[in-house]
Amino acid sequence: MRSTNACPAEDDFILQLGQVAAEAEPKDGFWAYVFDGPLHSAVRLSFNTLEGSVQTVQSIGGVPVMTVVAEGAEALRIDGDVILATFHGNPKLTLTLRVAPTLTVEWSSLAQ
């Protein structure tokens, strides 16, 4: 994600998903967004464009229940209500974060 074209801008998150960054350090290439789900659940998506890393933290009632981190991010893009991440060095690894109609997170490394 070292290219600016490989990652949505902050404006893209606002315009397409209605989300403002929960945390942003552009000089460090870091952004984090929090998406609320049903039953007091949430997903925090953070990424670092300089380091090529992507992380999701799923929580229920404010308590983290699952964290997944992956390096080697090639691209992060928004497609409708879905955020997709792909990774170089492991073309089978993907992240699909659906924010509507229901919040879902799918990390996959299965052959497609």
mmCIF file of N, CA and C in Angstrom:
data_model
loop_
_atom_site.group_PDB
_atom_site.id
_atom_site.type_symbol
_atom_site.label_atom_id
_atom_site.label_comp_id
_atom_site.label_asym_id
_atom_site.label_seq_id
_atom_site.Cartn_x
_atom_site.Cartn_y
_atom_site.Cartn_z
ATOM 1 N N MET A 1 0.821 -1.192 0.000
ATOM 2 C CA MET A 1 0.000 0.000 0.000
ATOM 3 C C MET A 1 0.861 1.249 0.000
ATOM 4 N N ARG A 2 2.029 1.146 -0.506
ATOM 5 C CA ARG A 2 2.922 2.297 -0.499
ATOM 6 C C ARG A 2 2.496 3.350 -1.520
ATOM 7 N N SER A 3 1.618 2.989 -2.424
ATOM 8 C CA SER A 3 1.087 3.932 -3.398
ATOM 9 C C SER A 3 -0.181 4.578 -2.860
ATOM 10 N N THR A 4 -0.353 5.875 -3.115
ATOM 11 C CA THR A 4 -1.551 6.554 -2.632
ATOM 12 C C THR A 4 -2.794 6.018 -3.330
ATOM 13 N N ASN A 5 -2.652 5.424 -4.517
ATOM 14 C CA ASN A 5 -3.789 4.865 -5.241
ATOM 15 C C ASN A 5 -4.232 3.530 -4.671
ATOM 16 N N ALA A 6 -3.407 2.918 -3.828
ATOM 17 C CA ALA A 6 -3.705 1.591 -3.310
ATOM 18 C C ALA A 6 -4.557 1.631 -2.048
ATOM 19 N N CYS A 7 -4.951 2.831 -1.622
ATOM 20 C CA CYS A 7 -5.708 2.965 -0.383
ATOM 21 C C CYS A 7 -6.677 4.132 -0.507
ATOM 22 N N PRO A 8 -7.910 3.956 -0.051
ATOM 23 C CA PRO A 8 -8.876 5.065 -0.104
ATOM 24 C C PRO A 8 -8.416 6.242 0.758
ATOM 25 N N ALA A 9 -8.759 7.439 0.323
ATOM 26 C CA ALA A 9 -8.476 8.644 1.098
ATOM 27 C C ALA A 9 -9.510 8.790 2.209
ATOM 28 N N GLU A 10 -9.209 9.649 3.176
ATOM 29 C CA GLU A 10 -10.159 9.890 4.268
ATOM 30 C C GLU A 10 -11.510 10.333 3.716
ATOM 31 N N ASP A 11 -11.498 11.153 2.671
ATOM 32 C CA ASP A 11 -12.751 11.610 2.054
ATOM 33 C C ASP A 11 -13.570 10.449 1.497
ATOM 34 N N ASP A 12 -12.899 9.410 0.997
ATOM 35 C CA ASP A 12 -13.615 8.243 0.473
ATOM 36 C C ASP A 12 -14.391 7.534 1.576
ATOM 37 N N PHE A 13 -13.781 7.420 2.755
ATOM 38 C CA PHE A 13 -14.467 6.789 3.881
ATOM 39 C C PHE A 13 -15.684 7.607 4.301
ATOM 40 N N ILE A 14 -15.543 8.932 4.256
ATOM 41 C CA ILE A 14 -16.660 9.805 4.629
ATOM 42 C C ILE A 14 -17.766 9.732 3.585
ATOM 43 N N LEU A 15 -17.408 9.911 2.310
ATOM 44 C CA LEU A 15 -18.406 9.960 1.247
ATOM 45 C C LEU A 15 -19.091 8.619 1.001
ATOM 46 N N GLN A 16 -18.328 7.526 1.016
ATOM 47 C CA GLN A 16 -18.887 6.231 0.664
ATOM 48 C C GLN A 16 -19.464 5.467 1.857
ATOM 49 N N LEU A 17 -18.889 5.675 3.050
ATOM 50 C CA LEU A 17 -19.323 4.891 4.215
ATOM 51 C C LEU A 17 -19.835 5.756 5.365
ATOM 52 N N GLY A 18 -19.709 7.074 5.239
ATOM 53 C CA GLY A 18 -20.159 7.962 6.302
ATOM 54 C C GLY A 18 -19.314 7.878 7.558
ATOM 55 N N GLN A 19 -18.043 7.460 7.415
ATOM 56 C CA GLN A 19 -17.169 7.262 8.577
ATOM 57 C C GLN A 19 -16.028 8.273 8.592
ATOM 58 N N VAL A 20 -15.851 8.893 9.742
ATOM 59 C CA VAL A 20 -14.718 9.770 9.990
ATOM 60 C C VAL A 20 -13.676 8.934 10.733
ATOM 61 N N ALA A 21 -12.412 9.181 10.451
ATOM 62 C CA ALA A 21 -11.353 8.419 11.121
ATOM 63 C C ALA A 21 -11.436 8.596 12.630
ATOM 64 N N ALA A 22 -11.370 7.492 13.362
ATOM 65 C CA ALA A 22 -11.328 7.528 14.821
ATOM 66 C C ALA A 22 -9.945 7.968 15.284
ATOM 67 N N GLU A 23 -8.960 7.693 14.436
ATOM 68 C CA GLU A 23 -7.574 8.047 14.721
ATOM 69 C C GLU A 23 -6.869 8.197 13.384
ATOM 70 N N ALA A 24 -6.047 9.226 13.256
ATOM 71 C CA ALA A 24 -5.323 9.430 12.003
ATOM 72 C C ALA A 24 -3.983 10.109 12.276
ATOM 73 N N GLU A 25 -2.946 9.527 11.725
ATOM 74 C CA GLU A 25 -1.596 10.089 11.756
ATOM 75 C C GLU A 25 -1.056 10.013 10.333
ATOM 76 N N PRO A 26 -1.539 10.894 9.438
ATOM 77 C CA PRO A 26 -1.147 10.809 8.025
ATOM 78 C C PRO A 26 0.363 10.812 7.794
ATOM 79 N N LYS A 27 1.104 11.578 8.585
ATOM 80 C CA LYS A 27 2.558 11.609 8.387
ATOM 81 C C LYS A 27 3.187 10.248 8.662
ATOM 82 N N ASP A 28 2.522 9.443 9.504
ATOM 83 C CA ASP A 28 3.002 8.095 9.812
ATOM 84 C C ASP A 28 2.328 7.035 8.951
ATOM 85 N N GLY A 29 1.378 7.464 8.086
ATOM 86 C CA GLY A 29 0.667 6.525 7.222
ATOM 87 C C GLY A 29 -0.368 5.687 7.949
ATOM 88 N N PHE A 30 -0.879 6.165 9.085
ATOM 89 C CA PHE A 30 -1.777 5.373 9.932
ATOM 90 C C PHE A 30 -3.176 5.978 9.986
ATOM 91 N N TRP A 31 -4.177 5.104 9.845
ATOM 92 C CA TRP A 31 -5.581 5.489 9.996
ATOM 93 C C TRP A 31 -6.321 4.361 10.705
ATOM 94 N N ALA A 32 -7.368 4.725 11.453
ATOM 95 C CA ALA A 32 -8.230 3.742 12.106
ATOM 96 C C ALA A 32 -9.675 4.223 12.011
ATOM 97 N N TYR A 33 -10.569 3.279 11.757
ATOM 98 C CA TYR A 33 -11.999 3.555 11.648
ATOM 99 C C TYR A 33 -12.743 2.549 12.500
ATOM 100 N N VAL A 34 -13.821 2.982 13.150
ATOM 101 C CA VAL A 34 -14.624 2.091 13.976
ATOM 102 C C VAL A 34 -16.023 2.010 13.372
ATOM 103 N N PHE A 35 -16.466 0.780 13.150
ATOM 104 C CA PHE A 35 -17.790 0.509 12.588
ATOM 105 C C PHE A 35 -18.625 -0.210 13.638
ATOM 106 N N ASP A 36 -19.791 0.363 13.938
ATOM 107 C CA ASP A 36 -20.682 -0.225 14.933
ATOM 108 C C ASP A 36 -21.571 -1.282 14.294
ATOM 109 N N GLY A 37 -21.779 -2.368 15.026
ATOM 110 C CA GLY A 37 -22.633 -3.455 14.569
ATOM 111 C C GLY A 37 -23.779 -3.686 15.532
ATOM 112 N N PRO A 38 -24.500 -4.779 15.338
ATOM 113 C CA PRO A 38 -25.634 -5.092 16.207
ATOM 114 C C PRO A 38 -25.180 -5.579 17.580
ATOM 115 N N LEU A 39 -26.069 -5.459 18.542
ATOM 116 C CA LEU A 39 -25.862 -6.004 19.891
ATOM 117 C C LEU A 39 -24.566 -5.516 20.539
ATOM 118 N N HIS A 40 -24.301 -4.228 20.406
ATOM 119 C CA HIS A 40 -23.140 -3.583 21.030
ATOM 120 C C HIS A 40 -21.809 -4.109 20.498
ATOM 121 N N SER A 41 -21.815 -4.616 19.262
ATOM 122 C CA SER A 41 -20.571 -5.087 18.657
ATOM 123 C C SER A 41 -19.958 -3.957 17.833
ATOM 124 N N ALA A 42 -18.671 -4.068 17.572
ATOM 125 C CA ALA A 42 -17.966 -3.085 16.757
ATOM 126 C C ALA A 42 -16.732 -3.734 16.156
ATOM 127 N N VAL A 43 -16.270 -3.147 15.068
ATOM 128 C CA VAL A 43 -15.008 -3.562 14.452
ATOM 129 C C VAL A 43 -14.171 -2.313 14.245
ATOM 130 N N ARG A 44 -12.949 -2.383 14.718
ATOM 131 C CA ARG A 44 -11.983 -1.305 14.484
ATOM 132 C C ARG A 44 -11.048 -1.784 13.381
ATOM 133 N N LEU A 45 -11.058 -1.073 12.286
ATOM 134 C CA LEU A 45 -10.157 -1.351 11.160
ATOM 135 C C LEU A 45 -9.053 -0.311 11.212
ATOM 136 N N SER A 46 -7.818 -0.765 11.283
ATOM 137 C CA SER A 46 -6.698 0.166 11.214
ATOM 138 C C SER A 46 -5.715 -0.335 10.170
ATOM 139 N N PHE A 47 -5.025 0.619 9.566
ATOM 140 C CA PHE A 47 -4.044 0.256 8.553
ATOM 141 C C PHE A 47 -2.928 1.270 8.523
ATOM 142 N N ASN A 48 -1.766 0.800 8.095
ATOM 143 C CA ASN A 48 -0.597 1.645 7.970
ATOM 144 C C ASN A 48 -0.076 1.490 6.551
ATOM 145 N N THR A 49 -0.157 2.580 5.794
ATOM 146 C CA THR A 49 0.246 2.524 4.387
ATOM 147 C C THR A 49 1.757 2.462 4.224
ATOM 148 N N LEU A 50 2.509 2.940 5.195
ATOM 149 C CA LEU A 50 3.967 2.887 5.099
ATOM 150 C C LEU A 50 4.505 1.500 5.410
ATOM 151 N N GLU A 51 3.874 0.836 6.364
ATOM 152 C CA GLU A 51 4.311 -0.499 6.766
ATOM 153 C C GLU A 51 3.564 -1.602 6.030
ATOM 154 N N GLY A 52 2.463 -1.252 5.350
ATOM 155 C CA GLY A 52 1.684 -2.249 4.619
ATOM 156 C C GLY A 52 0.976 -3.225 5.539
ATOM 157 N N SER A 53 0.455 -2.738 6.663
ATOM 158 C CA SER A 53 -0.229 -3.625 7.598
ATOM 159 C C SER A 53 -1.692 -3.243 7.719
ATOM 160 N N VAL A 54 -2.508 -4.263 8.018
ATOM 161 C CA VAL A 54 -3.948 -4.085 8.225
ATOM 162 C C VAL A 54 -4.315 -4.866 9.484
ATOM 163 N N GLN A 55 -5.184 -4.267 10.304
ATOM 164 C CA GLN A 55 -5.605 -4.928 11.540
ATOM 165 C C GLN A 55 -7.096 -4.729 11.738
ATOM 166 N N THR A 56 -7.760 -5.768 12.227
ATOM 167 C CA THR A 56 -9.137 -5.629 12.678
ATOM 168 C C THR A 56 -9.202 -6.094 14.129
ATOM 169 N N VAL A 57 -9.987 -5.372 14.911
ATOM 170 C CA VAL A 57 -10.253 -5.749 16.296
ATOM 171 C C VAL A 57 -11.767 -5.779 16.444
ATOM 172 N N GLN A 58 -12.299 -6.966 16.693
ATOM 173 C CA GLN A 58 -13.733 -7.114 16.914
ATOM 174 C C GLN A 58 -13.982 -7.052 18.411
ATOM 175 N N SER A 59 -15.029 -6.290 18.789
ATOM 176 C CA SER A 59 -15.341 -6.164 20.213
ATOM 177 C C SER A 59 -16.841 -6.293 20.437
ATOM 178 N N ILE A 60 -17.178 -6.690 21.634
ATOM 179 C CA ILE A 60 -18.573 -6.777 22.066
ATOM 180 C C ILE A 60 -18.662 -6.044 23.396
ATOM 181 N N GLY A 61 -19.543 -5.057 23.447
ATOM 182 C CA GLY A 61 -19.687 -4.271 24.670
ATOM 183 C C GLY A 61 -18.407 -3.559 25.067
ATOM 184 N N GLY A 62 -17.591 -3.200 24.087
ATOM 185 C CA GLY A 62 -16.348 -2.503 24.361
ATOM 186 C C GLY A 62 -15.190 -3.405 24.749
ATOM 187 N N VAL A 63 -15.431 -4.710 24.798
ATOM 188 C CA VAL A 63 -14.388 -5.666 25.171
ATOM 189 C C VAL A 63 -13.863 -6.354 23.910
ATOM 190 N N PRO A 64 -12.564 -6.222 23.607
ATOM 191 C CA PRO A 64 -12.010 -6.891 22.437
ATOM 192 C C PRO A 64 -12.124 -8.408 22.561
ATOM 193 N N VAL A 65 -12.622 -9.061 21.506
ATOM 194 C CA VAL A 65 -12.757 -10.512 21.528
ATOM 195 C C VAL A 65 -11.915 -11.184 20.444
ATOM 196 N N MET A 66 -11.509 -10.440 19.416
ATOM 197 C CA MET A 66 -10.672 -11.035 18.390
ATOM 198 C C MET A 66 -9.869 -9.954 17.669
ATOM 199 N N THR A 67 -8.571 -10.195 17.544
ATOM 200 C CA THR A 67 -7.687 -9.296 16.813
ATOM 201 C C THR A 67 -6.983 -10.102 15.733
ATOM 202 N N VAL A 68 -6.983 -9.561 14.518
ATOM 203 C CA VAL A 68 -6.256 -10.181 13.408
ATOM 204 C C VAL A 68 -5.403 -9.095 12.768
ATOM 205 N N VAL A 69 -4.131 -9.413 12.562
ATOM 206 C CA VAL A 69 -3.195 -8.484 11.953
ATOM 207 C C VAL A 69 -2.512 -9.190 10.789
ATOM 208 N N ALA A 70 -2.357 -8.474 9.680
ATOM 209 C CA ALA A 70 -1.638 -9.041 8.539
ATOM 210 C C ALA A 70 -0.747 -7.969 7.931
ATOM 211 N N GLU A 71 0.428 -8.397 7.513
ATOM 212 C CA GLU A 71 1.366 -7.500 6.839
ATOM 213 C C GLU A 71 1.393 -7.843 5.360
ATOM 214 N N GLY A 72 2.010 -6.991 4.594
ATOM 215 C CA GLY A 72 2.123 -7.221 3.156
ATOM 216 C C GLY A 72 0.899 -6.766 2.387
ATOM 217 N N ALA A 73 0.166 -5.799 2.949
ATOM 218 C CA ALA A 73 -1.032 -5.309 2.265
ATOM 219 C C ALA A 73 -0.655 -4.684 0.931
ATOM 220 N N GLU A 74 -1.352 -5.106 -0.084
ATOM 221 C CA GLU A 74 -1.111 -4.622 -1.439
ATOM 222 C C GLU A 74 -2.082 -3.496 -1.773
ATOM 223 N N ALA A 75 -3.349 -3.672 -1.394
ATOM 224 C CA ALA A 75 -4.364 -2.678 -1.696
ATOM 225 C C ALA A 75 -5.507 -2.776 -0.701
ATOM 226 N N LEU A 76 -6.108 -1.625 -0.446
ATOM 227 C CA LEU A 76 -7.314 -1.522 0.368
ATOM 228 C C LEU A 76 -8.270 -0.691 -0.466
ATOM 229 N N ARG A 77 -9.497 -1.196 -0.658
ATOM 230 C CA ARG A 77 -10.444 -0.440 -1.475
ATOM 231 C C ARG A 77 -11.843 -0.567 -0.915
ATOM 232 N N ILE A 78 -12.669 0.409 -1.275
ATOM 233 C CA ILE A 78 -14.072 0.416 -0.866
ATOM 234 C C ILE A 78 -14.902 0.103 -2.098
ATOM 235 N N ASP A 79 -15.786 -0.873 -1.955
ATOM 236 C CA ASP A 79 -16.690 -1.264 -3.035
ATOM 237 C C ASP A 79 -18.101 -1.291 -2.452
ATOM 238 N N GLY A 80 -18.826 -0.186 -2.605
ATOM 239 C CA GLY A 80 -20.157 -0.083 -2.001
ATOM 240 C C GLY A 80 -20.035 -0.031 -0.496
ATOM 241 N N ASP A 81 -20.655 -0.984 0.202
ATOM 242 C CA ASP A 81 -20.604 -1.063 1.659
ATOM 243 C C ASP A 81 -19.558 -2.068 2.141
ATOM 244 N N VAL A 82 -18.608 -2.381 1.273
ATOM 245 C CA VAL A 82 -17.606 -3.398 1.593
ATOM 246 C C VAL A 82 -16.202 -2.798 1.460
ATOM 247 N N ILE A 83 -15.357 -3.121 2.427
ATOM 248 C CA ILE A 83 -13.941 -2.759 2.365
ATOM 249 C C ILE A 83 -13.174 -4.037 2.099
ATOM 250 N N LEU A 84 -12.330 -4.014 1.092
ATOM 251 C CA LEU A 84 -11.573 -5.196 0.697
ATOM 252 C C LEU A 84 -10.080 -4.917 0.807
ATOM 253 N N ALA A 85 -9.333 -5.882 1.311
ATOM 254 C CA ALA A 85 -7.875 -5.779 1.367
ATOM 255 C C ALA A 85 -7.277 -7.010 0.712
ATOM 256 N N THR A 86 -6.240 -6.780 -0.073
ATOM 257 C CA THR A 86 -5.490 -7.878 -0.686
ATOM 258 C C THR A 86 -4.032 -7.741 -0.272
ATOM 259 N N PHE A 87 -3.316 -8.849 -0.346
ATOM 260 C CA PHE A 87 -1.968 -8.901 0.188
ATOM 261 C C PHE A 87 -1.012 -9.511 -0.839
ATOM 262 N N HIS A 88 0.157 -8.903 -1.012
ATOM 263 C CA HIS A 88 1.156 -9.476 -1.912
ATOM 264 C C HIS A 88 1.970 -10.513 -1.153
ATOM 265 N N GLY A 89 2.524 -11.413 -1.855
ATOM 266 C CA GLY A 89 3.257 -12.493 -1.211
ATOM 267 C C GLY A 89 2.336 -13.626 -0.783
ATOM 268 N N ASN A 90 1.057 -13.332 -0.657
ATOM 269 C CA ASN A 90 0.063 -14.342 -0.299
ATOM 270 C C ASN A 90 -1.243 -13.963 -1.000
ATOM 271 N N PRO A 91 -1.333 -14.229 -2.309
ATOM 272 C CA PRO A 91 -2.504 -13.784 -3.069
ATOM 273 C C PRO A 91 -3.819 -14.420 -2.619
ATOM 274 N N LYS A 92 -3.755 -15.468 -1.808
ATOM 275 C CA LYS A 92 -4.980 -16.103 -1.326
ATOM 276 C C LYS A 92 -5.529 -15.419 -0.073
ATOM 277 N N LEU A 93 -4.708 -14.600 0.585
ATOM 278 C CA LEU A 93 -5.143 -13.922 1.800
ATOM 279 C C LEU A 93 -5.951 -12.680 1.432
ATOM 280 N N THR A 94 -7.149 -12.573 1.985
ATOM 281 C CA THR A 94 -8.004 -11.408 1.755
ATOM 282 C C THR A 94 -8.740 -11.036 3.035
ATOM 283 N N LEU A 95 -9.110 -9.783 3.101
ATOM 284 C CA LEU A 95 -9.986 -9.284 4.158
ATOM 285 C C LEU A 95 -11.202 -8.690 3.479
ATOM 286 N N THR A 96 -12.379 -9.095 3.927
ATOM 287 C CA THR A 96 -13.628 -8.516 3.468
ATOM 288 C C THR A 96 -14.369 -8.019 4.701
ATOM 289 N N LEU A 97 -14.557 -6.707 4.784
ATOM 290 C CA LEU A 97 -15.267 -6.089 5.902
ATOM 291 C C LEU A 97 -16.531 -5.450 5.342
ATOM 292 N N ARG A 98 -17.661 -6.071 5.622
ATOM 293 C CA ARG A 98 -18.964 -5.565 5.161
ATOM 294 C C ARG A 98 -19.540 -4.719 6.290
ATOM 295 N N VAL A 99 -19.871 -3.458 5.963
ATOM 296 C CA VAL A 99 -20.376 -2.564 7.005
ATOM 297 C C VAL A 99 -21.894 -2.442 6.994
ATOM 298 N N ALA A 100 -22.548 -2.872 5.922
ATOM 299 C CA ALA A 100 -24.021 -2.830 5.850
ATOM 300 C C ALA A 100 -24.486 -3.932 4.912
ATOM 301 N N PRO A 101 -25.637 -4.499 5.088
ATOM 302 C CA PRO A 101 -26.636 -4.146 6.091
ATOM 303 C C PRO A 101 -26.277 -4.646 7.486
ATOM 304 N N THR A 102 -25.416 -5.644 7.590
ATOM 305 C CA THR A 102 -24.944 -6.130 8.879
ATOM 306 C C THR A 102 -23.427 -6.145 8.872
ATOM 307 N N LEU A 103 -22.825 -5.766 9.965
ATOM 308 C CA LEU A 103 -21.376 -5.728 10.085
ATOM 309 C C LEU A 103 -20.819 -7.143 10.139
ATOM 310 N N THR A 104 -19.957 -7.483 9.176
ATOM 311 C CA THR A 104 -19.308 -8.793 9.158
ATOM 312 C C THR A 104 -17.840 -8.620 8.767
ATOM 313 N N VAL A 105 -17.004 -9.495 9.295
ATOM 314 C CA VAL A 105 -15.575 -9.498 8.984
ATOM 315 C C VAL A 105 -15.203 -10.894 8.541
ATOM 316 N N GLU A 106 -14.514 -10.979 7.418
ATOM 317 C CA GLU A 106 -14.057 -12.283 6.934
ATOM 318 C C GLU A 106 -12.604 -12.178 6.499
ATOM 319 N N TRP A 107 -11.742 -12.853 7.224
ATOM 320 C CA TRP A 107 -10.353 -13.029 6.810
ATOM 321 C C TRP A 107 -10.296 -14.401 6.168
ATOM 322 N N SER A 108 -9.734 -14.492 4.986
ATOM 323 C CA SER A 108 -9.675 -15.772 4.293
ATOM 324 C C SER A 108 -8.303 -15.988 3.682
ATOM 325 N N SER A 109 -7.838 -17.223 3.779
ATOM 326 C CA SER A 109 -6.600 -17.596 3.097
ATOM 327 C C SER A 109 -6.799 -18.887 2.308
ATOM 328 N N LEU A 110 -8.058 -19.164 2.010
ATOM 329 C CA LEU A 110 -8.388 -20.366 1.235
ATOM 330 C C LEU A 110 -8.247 -20.095 -0.263
ATOM 331 N N ALA A 111 -7.957 -21.122 -1.000
ATOM 332 C CA ALA A 111 -7.881 -20.986 -2.454
ATOM 333 C C ALA A 111 -9.241 -20.558 -2.979
ATOM 334 N N GLN A 112 -9.207 -19.668 -3.935
ATOM 335 C CA GLN A 112 -10.476 -19.152 -4.473
ATOM 336 C C GLN A 112 -10.742 -19.692 -5.852
#
